Amino acid sequence: MKKTILTSVLAIILMVTITSCSSVQVVADYDKQVNFETFKTFAFYKPGIDKAEISDLDKRRILRAIERELMTKGLTKSENPDLLVSIIASSRDKIDVYNNYYGGYGARWGWNPYYYGNYNTVSTSTEGSLYIDLIDAKKKELIWQGQGVGYLNGSNMEQKEERINEFVKEIMAIYPPGRNK
């Protein structure tokens, strides 16, 4: 009975820990000499996007989300853009091993009758990184780069699309520099 309760409590703690890691951590770097208010139009930089090593379906999901976010910021898509948008995406598997000791007082020294022992818990997750690059179309220079890192969860298409939208929204929330979210 005690073992079942303890196992349930540990499982709940592990689940809460894993789900609390679902936020996206974002950072940006940019050229401080650039006046970002002058950029009004954008287009996608096909050569850069083609190099991203993710599925074409995920590329389209990311590009739609970026387009939506840029349009909410007042930019318009154009054949003669001020900004070119490129992406870099990657993922890596993370494996965490937890050594869980449980037992009563004195169990480490072998004299407690309620000693249960040790067991290991292994969890795997996938951490993804998404870089969004904004390039000055006239100068062909990178002027802003946003990066989002977070756990990729979701086994179905809707969850995947929701997570991609979250990544892009969090990254684009810090563009342009100096503007509040």
mmCIF file with all atom_site columns, C-alpha atoms in Angstrom:
data_model
loop_
_atom_site.group_PDB
_atom_site.id
_atom_site.type_symbol
_atom_site.label_atom_id
_atom_site.label_alt_id
_atom_site.label_comp_id
_atom_site.label_asym_id
_atom_site.label_entity_id
_atom_site.label_seq_id
_atom_site.pdbx_PDB_ins_code
_atom_site.Cartn_x
_atom_site.Cartn_y
_atom_site.Cartn_z
_atom_site.occupancy
_atom_site.B_iso_or_equiv
_atom_site.pdbx_formal_charge
_atom_site.auth_seq_id
_atom_site.auth_comp_id
_atom_site.auth_asym_id
_atom_site.auth_atom_id
_atom_site.pdbx_PDB_model_num
ATOM 1   C CA . MET A 1 1   ? 0.000  0.000  0.000   1.00 0.00 ? 1   MET A CA 1
ATOM 2   C CA . LYS A 1 2   ? 2.740  2.472  1.001   1.00 0.00 ? 2   LYS A CA 1
ATOM 3   C CA . LYS A 1 3   ? 4.743  1.496  -2.088  1.00 0.00 ? 3   LYS A CA 1
ATOM 4   C CA . THR A 1 4   ? 1.759  2.216  -4.375  1.00 0.00 ? 4   THR A CA 1
ATOM 5   C CA . ILE A 1 5   ? 1.127  5.625  -2.804  1.00 0.00 ? 5   ILE A CA 1
ATOM 6   C CA . LEU A 1 6   ? 4.795  6.546  -2.976  1.00 0.00 ? 6   LEU A CA 1
ATOM 7   C CA . THR A 1 7   ? 5.040  5.439  -6.595  1.00 0.00 ? 7   THR A CA 1
ATOM 8   C CA . SER A 1 8   ? 1.933  7.484  -7.471  1.00 0.00 ? 8   SER A CA 1
ATOM 9   C CA . VAL A 1 9   ? 3.300  10.585 -5.745  1.00 0.00 ? 9   VAL A CA 1
ATOM 10  C CA . LEU A 1 10  ? 6.642  10.237 -7.552  1.00 0.00 ? 10  LEU A CA 1
ATOM 11  C CA . ALA A 1 11  ? 4.877  9.784  -10.894 1.00 0.00 ? 11  ALA A CA 1
ATOM 12  C CA . ILE A 1 12  ? 2.838  12.964 -10.310 1.00 0.00 ? 12  ILE A CA 1
ATOM 13  C CA . ILE A 1 13  ? 5.966  14.929 -9.364  1.00 0.00 ? 13  ILE A CA 1
ATOM 14  C CA . LEU A 1 14  ? 7.751  13.667 -12.489 1.00 0.00 ? 14  LEU A CA 1
ATOM 15  C CA . MET A 1 15  ? 4.775  14.588 -14.686 1.00 0.00 ? 15  MET A CA 1
ATOM 16  C CA . VAL A 1 16  ? 4.558  18.096 -13.197 1.00 0.00 ? 16  VAL A CA 1
ATOM 17  C CA . THR A 1 17  ? 8.307  18.558 -13.678 1.00 0.00 ? 17  THR A CA 1
ATOM 18  C CA . ILE A 1 18  ? 8.156  17.508 -17.329 1.00 0.00 ? 18  ILE A CA 1
ATOM 19  C CA . THR A 1 19  ? 5.131  19.657 -18.158 1.00 0.00 ? 19  THR A CA 1
ATOM 20  C CA . SER A 1 20  ? 6.588  22.675 -16.374 1.00 0.00 ? 20  SER A CA 1
ATOM 21  C CA . CYS A 1 21  ? 9.499  22.539 -18.831 1.00 0.00 ? 21  CYS A CA 1
ATOM 22  C CA . SER A 1 22  ? 7.149  23.158 -21.748 1.00 0.00 ? 22  SER A CA 1
ATOM 23  C CA . SER A 1 23  ? 7.755  26.896 -22.004 1.00 0.00 ? 23  SER A CA 1
ATOM 24  C CA . VAL A 1 24  ? 9.915  28.346 -24.737 1.00 0.00 ? 24  VAL A CA 1
ATOM 25  C CA . GLN A 1 25  ? 13.066 30.214 -23.745 1.00 0.00 ? 25  GLN A CA 1
ATOM 26  C CA . VAL A 1 26  ? 13.811 33.010 -26.195 1.00 0.00 ? 26  VAL A CA 1
ATOM 27  C CA . VAL A 1 27  ? 16.712 35.327 -26.878 1.00 0.00 ? 27  VAL A CA 1
ATOM 28  C CA . ALA A 1 28  ? 17.491 37.742 -29.671 1.00 0.00 ? 28  ALA A CA 1
ATOM 29  C CA . ASP A 1 29  ? 20.530 39.410 -31.118 1.00 0.00 ? 29  ASP A CA 1
ATOM 30  C CA . TYR A 1 30  ? 20.431 42.377 -33.456 1.00 0.00 ? 30  TYR A CA 1
ATOM 31  C CA . ASP A 1 31  ? 22.383 45.186 -35.065 1.00 0.00 ? 31  ASP A CA 1
ATOM 32  C CA . LYS A 1 32  ? 21.986 48.237 -32.821 1.00 0.00 ? 32  LYS A CA 1
ATOM 33  C CA . GLN A 1 33  ? 22.725 50.574 -35.763 1.00 0.00 ? 33  GLN A CA 1
ATOM 34  C CA . VAL A 1 34  ? 19.565 49.506 -37.617 1.00 0.00 ? 34  VAL A CA 1
ATOM 35  C CA . ASN A 1 35  ? 16.293 51.450 -37.425 1.00 0.00 ? 35  ASN A CA 1
ATOM 36  C CA . PHE A 1 36  ? 13.754 48.623 -37.458 1.00 0.00 ? 36  PHE A CA 1
ATOM 37  C CA . GLU A 1 37  ? 10.827 51.013 -37.913 1.00 0.00 ? 37  GLU A CA 1
ATOM 38  C CA . THR A 1 38  ? 11.856 51.550 -41.554 1.00 0.00 ? 38  THR A CA 1
ATOM 39  C CA . PHE A 1 39  ? 11.044 47.949 -42.513 1.00 0.00 ? 39  PHE A CA 1
ATOM 40  C CA . LYS A 1 40  ? 7.503  47.594 -43.811 1.00 0.00 ? 40  LYS A CA 1
ATOM 41  C CA . THR A 1 41  ? 7.577  44.573 -46.135 1.00 0.00 ? 41  THR A CA 1
ATOM 42  C CA . PHE A 1 42  ? 8.970  41.031 -46.036 1.00 0.00 ? 42  PHE A CA 1
ATOM 43  C CA . ALA A 1 43  ? 9.421  37.886 -48.082 1.00 0.00 ? 43  ALA A CA 1
ATOM 44  C CA . PHE A 1 44  ? 10.790 34.455 -47.308 1.00 0.00 ? 44  PHE A CA 1
ATOM 45  C CA . TYR A 1 45  ? 14.400 33.693 -48.264 1.00 0.00 ? 45  TYR A CA 1
ATOM 46  C CA . LYS A 1 46  ? 14.001 30.417 -50.124 1.00 0.00 ? 46  LYS A CA 1
ATOM 47  C CA . PRO A 1 47  ? 17.697 29.375 -50.242 1.00 0.00 ? 47  PRO A CA 1
ATOM 48  C CA . GLY A 1 48  ? 17.933 29.651 -46.442 1.00 0.00 ? 48  GLY A CA 1
ATOM 49  C CA . ILE A 1 49  ? 14.630 27.924 -45.813 1.00 0.00 ? 49  ILE A CA 1
ATOM 50  C CA . ASP A 1 50  ? 15.513 25.049 -48.154 1.00 0.00 ? 50  ASP A CA 1
ATOM 51  C CA . LYS A 1 51  ? 18.580 24.305 -45.992 1.00 0.00 ? 51  LYS A CA 1
ATOM 52  C CA . ALA A 1 52  ? 16.486 23.765 -42.841 1.00 0.00 ? 52  ALA A CA 1
ATOM 53  C CA . GLU A 1 53  ? 16.623 20.050 -42.067 1.00 0.00 ? 53  GLU A CA 1
ATOM 54  C CA . ILE A 1 54  ? 12.991 19.521 -41.093 1.00 0.00 ? 54  ILE A CA 1
ATOM 55  C CA . SER A 1 55  ? 10.013 18.173 -42.965 1.00 0.00 ? 55  SER A CA 1
ATOM 56  C CA . ASP A 1 56  ? 8.370  20.344 -45.604 1.00 0.00 ? 56  ASP A CA 1
ATOM 57  C CA . LEU A 1 57  ? 5.134  20.172 -43.605 1.00 0.00 ? 57  LEU A CA 1
ATOM 58  C CA . ASP A 1 58  ? 6.824  21.621 -40.519 1.00 0.00 ? 58  ASP A CA 1
ATOM 59  C CA . LYS A 1 59  ? 8.528  24.279 -42.662 1.00 0.00 ? 59  LYS A CA 1
ATOM 60  C CA . ARG A 1 60  ? 5.145  25.396 -43.968 1.00 0.00 ? 60  ARG A CA 1
ATOM 61  C CA . ARG A 1 61  ? 3.721  25.460 -40.429 1.00 0.00 ? 61  ARG A CA 1
ATOM 62  C CA . ILE A 1 62  ? 6.627  27.612 -39.246 1.00 0.00 ? 62  ILE A CA 1
ATOM 63  C CA . LEU A 1 63  ? 6.424  29.970 -42.238 1.00 0.00 ? 63  LEU A CA 1
ATOM 64  C CA . ARG A 1 64  ? 2.659  30.443 -41.829 1.00 0.00 ? 64  ARG A CA 1
ATOM 65  C CA . ALA A 1 65  ? 3.167  31.259 -38.148 1.00 0.00 ? 65  ALA A CA 1
ATOM 66  C CA . ILE A 1 66  ? 5.964  33.746 -38.947 1.00 0.00 ? 66  ILE A CA 1
ATOM 67  C CA . GLU A 1 67  ? 3.844  35.379 -41.645 1.00 0.00 ? 67  GLU A CA 1
ATOM 68  C CA . ARG A 1 68  ? 0.941  35.729 -39.226 1.00 0.00 ? 68  ARG A CA 1
ATOM 69  C CA . GLU A 1 69  ? 3.160  37.277 -36.516 1.00 0.00 ? 69  GLU A CA 1
ATOM 70  C CA . LEU A 1 70  ? 4.843  39.741 -38.898 1.00 0.00 ? 70  LEU A CA 1
ATOM 71  C CA . MET A 1 71  ? 1.480  40.826 -40.260 1.00 0.00 ? 71  MET A CA 1
ATOM 72  C CA . THR A 1 72  ? 0.204  41.512 -36.734 1.00 0.00 ? 72  THR A CA 1
ATOM 73  C CA . LYS A 1 73  ? 3.211  43.825 -36.371 1.00 0.00 ? 73  LYS A CA 1
ATOM 74  C CA . GLY A 1 74  ? 2.109  45.806 -39.432 1.00 0.00 ? 74  GLY A CA 1
ATOM 75  C CA . LEU A 1 75  ? 4.434  44.313 -42.053 1.00 0.00 ? 75  LEU A CA 1
ATOM 76  C CA . THR A 1 76  ? 3.111  43.100 -45.391 1.00 0.00 ? 76  THR A CA 1
ATOM 77  C CA . LYS A 1 77  ? 4.319  40.337 -47.670 1.00 0.00 ? 77  LYS A CA 1
ATOM 78  C CA . SER A 1 78  ? 5.856  41.695 -50.864 1.00 0.00 ? 78  SER A CA 1
ATOM 79  C CA . GLU A 1 79  ? 7.653  40.720 -54.076 1.00 0.00 ? 79  GLU A CA 1
ATOM 80  C CA . ASN A 1 80  ? 10.045 43.637 -53.432 1.00 0.00 ? 80  ASN A CA 1
ATOM 81  C CA . PRO A 1 81  ? 10.662 43.268 -49.665 1.00 0.00 ? 81  PRO A CA 1
ATOM 82  C CA . ASP A 1 82  ? 12.598 45.294 -47.135 1.00 0.00 ? 82  ASP A CA 1
ATOM 83  C CA . LEU A 1 83  ? 13.263 42.161 -45.062 1.00 0.00 ? 83  LEU A CA 1
ATOM 84  C CA . LEU A 1 84  ? 14.074 38.589 -46.000 1.00 0.00 ? 84  LEU A CA 1
ATOM 85  C CA . VAL A 1 85  ? 13.073 35.883 -43.517 1.00 0.00 ? 85  VAL A CA 1
ATOM 86  C CA . SER A 1 86  ? 15.004 32.661 -43.088 1.00 0.00 ? 86  SER A CA 1
ATOM 87  C CA . ILE A 1 87  ? 14.846 29.853 -40.527 1.00 0.00 ? 87  ILE A CA 1
ATOM 88  C CA . ILE A 1 88  ? 17.114 27.283 -38.956 1.00 0.00 ? 88  ILE A CA 1
ATOM 89  C CA . ALA A 1 89  ? 15.567 24.434 -36.986 1.00 0.00 ? 89  ALA A CA 1
ATOM 90  C CA . SER A 1 90  ? 17.088 21.555 -35.074 1.00 0.00 ? 90  SER A CA 1
ATOM 91  C CA . SER A 1 91  ? 16.187 19.055 -32.397 1.00 0.00 ? 91  SER A CA 1
ATOM 92  C CA . ARG A 1 92  ? 17.956 16.693 -30.044 1.00 0.00 ? 92  ARG A CA 1
ATOM 93  C CA . ASP A 1 93  ? 16.828 13.899 -27.777 1.00 0.00 ? 93  ASP A CA 1
ATOM 94  C CA . LYS A 1 94  ? 17.444 14.307 -24.066 1.00 0.00 ? 94  LYS A CA 1
ATOM 95  C CA . ILE A 1 95  ? 17.577 11.354 -21.711 1.00 0.00 ? 95  ILE A CA 1
ATOM 96  C CA . ASP A 1 96  ? 17.238 11.930 -17.975 1.00 0.00 ? 96  ASP A CA 1
ATOM 97  C CA . VAL A 1 97  ? 17.914 9.166  -15.443 1.00 0.00 ? 97  VAL A CA 1
ATOM 98  C CA . TYR A 1 98  ? 16.629 9.656  -11.906 1.00 0.00 ? 98  TYR A CA 1
ATOM 99  C CA . ASN A 1 99  ? 17.868 7.474  -9.038  1.00 0.00 ? 99  ASN A CA 1
ATOM 100 C CA . ASN A 1 100 ? 14.967 7.426  -6.630  1.00 0.00 ? 100 ASN A CA 1
ATOM 101 C CA . TYR A 1 101 ? 15.659 6.263  -3.093  1.00 0.00 ? 101 TYR A CA 1
ATOM 102 C CA . TYR A 1 102 ? 12.683 5.530  -0.925  1.00 0.00 ? 102 TYR A CA 1
ATOM 103 C CA . GLY A 1 103 ? 12.377 3.935  2.429   1.00 0.00 ? 103 GLY A CA 1
ATOM 104 C CA . GLY A 1 104 ? 11.995 4.690  6.086   1.00 0.00 ? 104 GLY A CA 1
ATOM 105 C CA . TYR A 1 105 ? 14.341 6.173  8.654   1.00 0.00 ? 105 TYR A CA 1
ATOM 106 C CA . GLY A 1 106 ? 17.456 4.055  9.042   1.00 0.00 ? 106 GLY A CA 1
ATOM 107 C CA . ALA A 1 107 ? 16.869 2.147  5.830   1.00 0.00 ? 107 ALA A CA 1
ATOM 108 C CA . ARG A 1 108 ? 20.265 3.119  4.489   1.00 0.00 ? 108 ARG A CA 1
ATOM 109 C CA . TRP A 1 109 ? 21.927 1.152  7.265   1.00 0.00 ? 109 TRP A CA 1
ATOM 110 C CA . GLY A 1 110 ? 19.796 -1.950 6.780   1.00 0.00 ? 110 GLY A CA 1
ATOM 111 C CA . TRP A 1 111 ? 17.944 -2.075 10.110  1.00 0.00 ? 111 TRP A CA 1
ATOM 112 C CA . ASN A 1 112 ? 14.546 -0.594 9.145   1.00 0.00 ? 112 ASN A CA 1
ATOM 113 C CA . PRO A 1 113 ? 11.805 -3.160 8.548   1.00 0.00 ? 113 PRO A CA 1
ATOM 114 C CA . TYR A 1 114 ? 10.078 -0.736 6.105   1.00 0.00 ? 114 TYR A CA 1
ATOM 115 C CA . TYR A 1 115 ? 12.980 -0.445 3.708   1.00 0.00 ? 115 TYR A CA 1
ATOM 116 C CA . TYR A 1 116 ? 11.787 -0.493 0.100   1.00 0.00 ? 116 TYR A CA 1
ATOM 117 C CA . GLY A 1 117 ? 14.988 0.236  -1.831  1.00 0.00 ? 117 GLY A CA 1
ATOM 118 C CA . ASN A 1 118 ? 16.055 2.191  -4.873  1.00 0.00 ? 118 ASN A CA 1
ATOM 119 C CA . TYR A 1 119 ? 14.714 2.336  -8.373  1.00 0.00 ? 119 TYR A CA 1
ATOM 120 C CA . ASN A 1 120 ? 15.647 4.288  -11.448 1.00 0.00 ? 120 ASN A CA 1
ATOM 121 C CA . THR A 1 121 ? 13.326 6.296  -13.642 1.00 0.00 ? 121 THR A CA 1
ATOM 122 C CA . VAL A 1 122 ? 14.327 7.120  -17.187 1.00 0.00 ? 122 VAL A CA 1
ATOM 123 C CA . SER A 1 123 ? 12.564 9.805  -19.161 1.00 0.00 ? 123 SER A CA 1
ATOM 124 C CA . THR A 1 124 ? 13.199 10.952 -22.691 1.00 0.00 ? 124 THR A CA 1
ATOM 125 C CA . SER A 1 125 ? 12.204 14.190 -24.332 1.00 0.00 ? 125 SER A CA 1
ATOM 126 C CA . THR A 1 126 ? 13.012 16.120 -27.468 1.00 0.00 ? 126 THR A CA 1
ATOM 127 C CA . GLU A 1 127 ? 14.373 19.624 -27.201 1.00 0.00 ? 127 GLU A CA 1
ATOM 128 C CA . GLY A 1 128 ? 13.960 21.817 -30.247 1.00 0.00 ? 128 GLY A CA 1
ATOM 129 C CA . SER A 1 129 ? 15.634 25.033 -31.350 1.00 0.00 ? 129 SER A CA 1
ATOM 130 C CA . LEU A 1 130 ? 14.193 27.461 -33.864 1.00 0.00 ? 130 LEU A CA 1
ATOM 131 C CA . TYR A 1 131 ? 16.127 30.427 -35.213 1.00 0.00 ? 131 TYR A CA 1
ATOM 132 C CA . ILE A 1 132 ? 14.329 33.132 -37.145 1.00 0.00 ? 132 ILE A CA 1
ATOM 133 C CA . ASP A 1 133 ? 16.700 35.313 -39.151 1.00 0.00 ? 133 ASP A CA 1
ATOM 134 C CA . LEU A 1 134 ? 15.706 38.700 -40.534 1.00 0.00 ? 134 LEU A CA 1
ATOM 135 C CA . ILE A 1 135 ? 17.963 39.942 -43.313 1.00 0.00 ? 135 ILE A CA 1
ATOM 136 C CA . ASP A 1 136 ? 18.126 43.453 -44.773 1.00 0.00 ? 136 ASP A CA 1
ATOM 137 C CA . ALA A 1 137 ? 17.072 42.742 -48.368 1.00 0.00 ? 137 ALA A CA 1
ATOM 138 C CA . LYS A 1 138 ? 19.052 45.637 -49.850 1.00 0.00 ? 138 LYS A CA 1
ATOM 139 C CA . LYS A 1 139 ? 22.323 45.037 -47.987 1.00 0.00 ? 139 LYS A CA 1
ATOM 140 C CA . LYS A 1 140 ? 21.952 41.238 -47.729 1.00 0.00 ? 140 LYS A CA 1
ATOM 141 C CA . GLU A 1 141 ? 23.036 41.438 -44.079 1.00 0.00 ? 141 GLU A CA 1
ATOM 142 C CA . LEU A 1 142 ? 21.607 39.689 -41.047 1.00 0.00 ? 142 LEU A CA 1
ATOM 143 C CA . ILE A 1 143 ? 20.098 42.395 -38.841 1.00 0.00 ? 143 ILE A CA 1
ATOM 144 C CA . TRP A 1 144 ? 18.033 40.403 -36.305 1.00 0.00 ? 144 TRP A CA 1
ATOM 145 C CA . GLN A 1 145 ? 18.053 36.823 -35.074 1.00 0.00 ? 145 GLN A CA 1
ATOM 146 C CA . GLY A 1 146 ? 15.590 35.356 -32.625 1.00 0.00 ? 146 GLY A CA 1
ATOM 147 C CA . GLN A 1 147 ? 16.067 31.956 -31.057 1.00 0.00 ? 147 GLN A CA 1
ATOM 148 C CA . GLY A 1 148 ? 13.564 29.798 -29.218 1.00 0.00 ? 148 GLY A CA 1
ATOM 149 C CA . VAL A 1 149 ? 14.487 26.652 -27.310 1.00 0.00 ? 149 VAL A CA 1
ATOM 150 C CA . GLY A 1 150 ? 11.954 24.372 -25.709 1.00 0.00 ? 150 GLY A CA 1
ATOM 151 C CA . TYR A 1 151 ? 10.605 20.894 -25.458 1.00 0.00 ? 151 TYR A CA 1
ATOM 152 C CA . LEU A 1 152 ? 8.746  19.483 -28.412 1.00 0.00 ? 152 LEU A CA 1
ATOM 153 C CA . ASN A 1 153 ? 5.719  17.638 -27.207 1.00 0.00 ? 153 ASN A CA 1
ATOM 154 C CA . GLY A 1 154 ? 2.663  16.362 -28.929 1.00 0.00 ? 154 GLY A CA 1
ATOM 155 C CA . SER A 1 155 ? 2.173  13.265 -30.928 1.00 0.00 ? 155 SER A CA 1
ATOM 156 C CA . ASN A 1 156 ? -0.570 14.457 -33.235 1.00 0.00 ? 156 ASN A CA 1
ATOM 157 C CA . MET A 1 157 ? -0.734 17.136 -35.902 1.00 0.00 ? 157 MET A CA 1
ATOM 158 C CA . GLU A 1 158 ? -2.826 19.605 -33.871 1.00 0.00 ? 158 GLU A CA 1
ATOM 159 C CA . GLN A 1 159 ? -0.442 19.488 -30.897 1.00 0.00 ? 159 GLN A CA 1
ATOM 160 C CA . LYS A 1 160 ? 2.563  19.886 -33.190 1.00 0.00 ? 160 LYS A CA 1
ATOM 161 C CA . GLU A 1 161 ? 1.038  22.895 -34.928 1.00 0.00 ? 161 GLU A CA 1
ATOM 162 C CA . GLU A 1 162 ? 0.085  24.453 -31.591 1.00 0.00 ? 162 GLU A CA 1
ATOM 163 C CA . ARG A 1 163 ? 3.654  24.028 -30.307 1.00 0.00 ? 163 ARG A CA 1
ATOM 164 C CA . ILE A 1 164 ? 5.139  25.530 -33.494 1.00 0.00 ? 164 ILE A CA 1
ATOM 165 C CA . ASN A 1 165 ? 2.798  28.507 -33.178 1.00 0.00 ? 165 ASN A CA 1
ATOM 166 C CA . GLU A 1 166 ? 3.874  28.939 -29.549 1.00 0.00 ? 166 GLU A CA 1
ATOM 167 C CA . PHE A 1 167 ? 7.577  28.875 -30.506 1.00 0.00 ? 167 PHE A CA 1
ATOM 168 C CA . VAL A 1 168 ? 7.121  31.459 -33.262 1.00 0.00 ? 168 VAL A CA 1
ATOM 169 C CA . LYS A 1 169 ? 4.863  33.719 -31.200 1.00 0.00 ? 169 LYS A CA 1
ATOM 170 C CA . GLU A 1 170 ? 7.331  33.765 -28.286 1.00 0.00 ? 170 GLU A CA 1
ATOM 171 C CA . ILE A 1 171 ? 10.291 34.491 -30.567 1.00 0.00 ? 171 ILE A CA 1
ATOM 172 C CA . MET A 1 172 ? 8.524  37.211 -32.557 1.00 0.00 ? 172 MET A CA 1
ATOM 173 C CA . ALA A 1 173 ? 7.255  38.840 -29.347 1.00 0.00 ? 173 ALA A CA 1
ATOM 174 C CA . ILE A 1 174 ? 10.722 40.349 -28.943 1.00 0.00 ? 174 ILE A CA 1
ATOM 175 C CA . TYR A 1 175 ? 10.768 41.864 -32.450 1.00 0.00 ? 175 TYR A CA 1
ATOM 176 C CA . PRO A 1 176 ? 11.385 44.673 -33.168 1.00 0.00 ? 176 PRO A CA 1
ATOM 177 C CA . PRO A 1 177 ? 14.005 45.427 -30.519 1.00 0.00 ? 177 PRO A CA 1
ATOM 178 C CA . GLY A 1 178 ? 12.929 47.967 -27.939 1.00 0.00 ? 178 GLY A CA 1
ATOM 179 C CA . ARG A 1 179 ? 9.206  47.436 -28.510 1.00 0.00 ? 179 ARG A CA 1
ATOM 180 C CA . ASN A 1 180 ? 7.244  46.006 -25.595 1.00 0.00 ? 180 ASN A CA 1
ATOM 181 C CA . LYS A 1 181 ? 5.462  42.686 -26.056 1.00 0.00 ? 181 LYS A CA 1
#
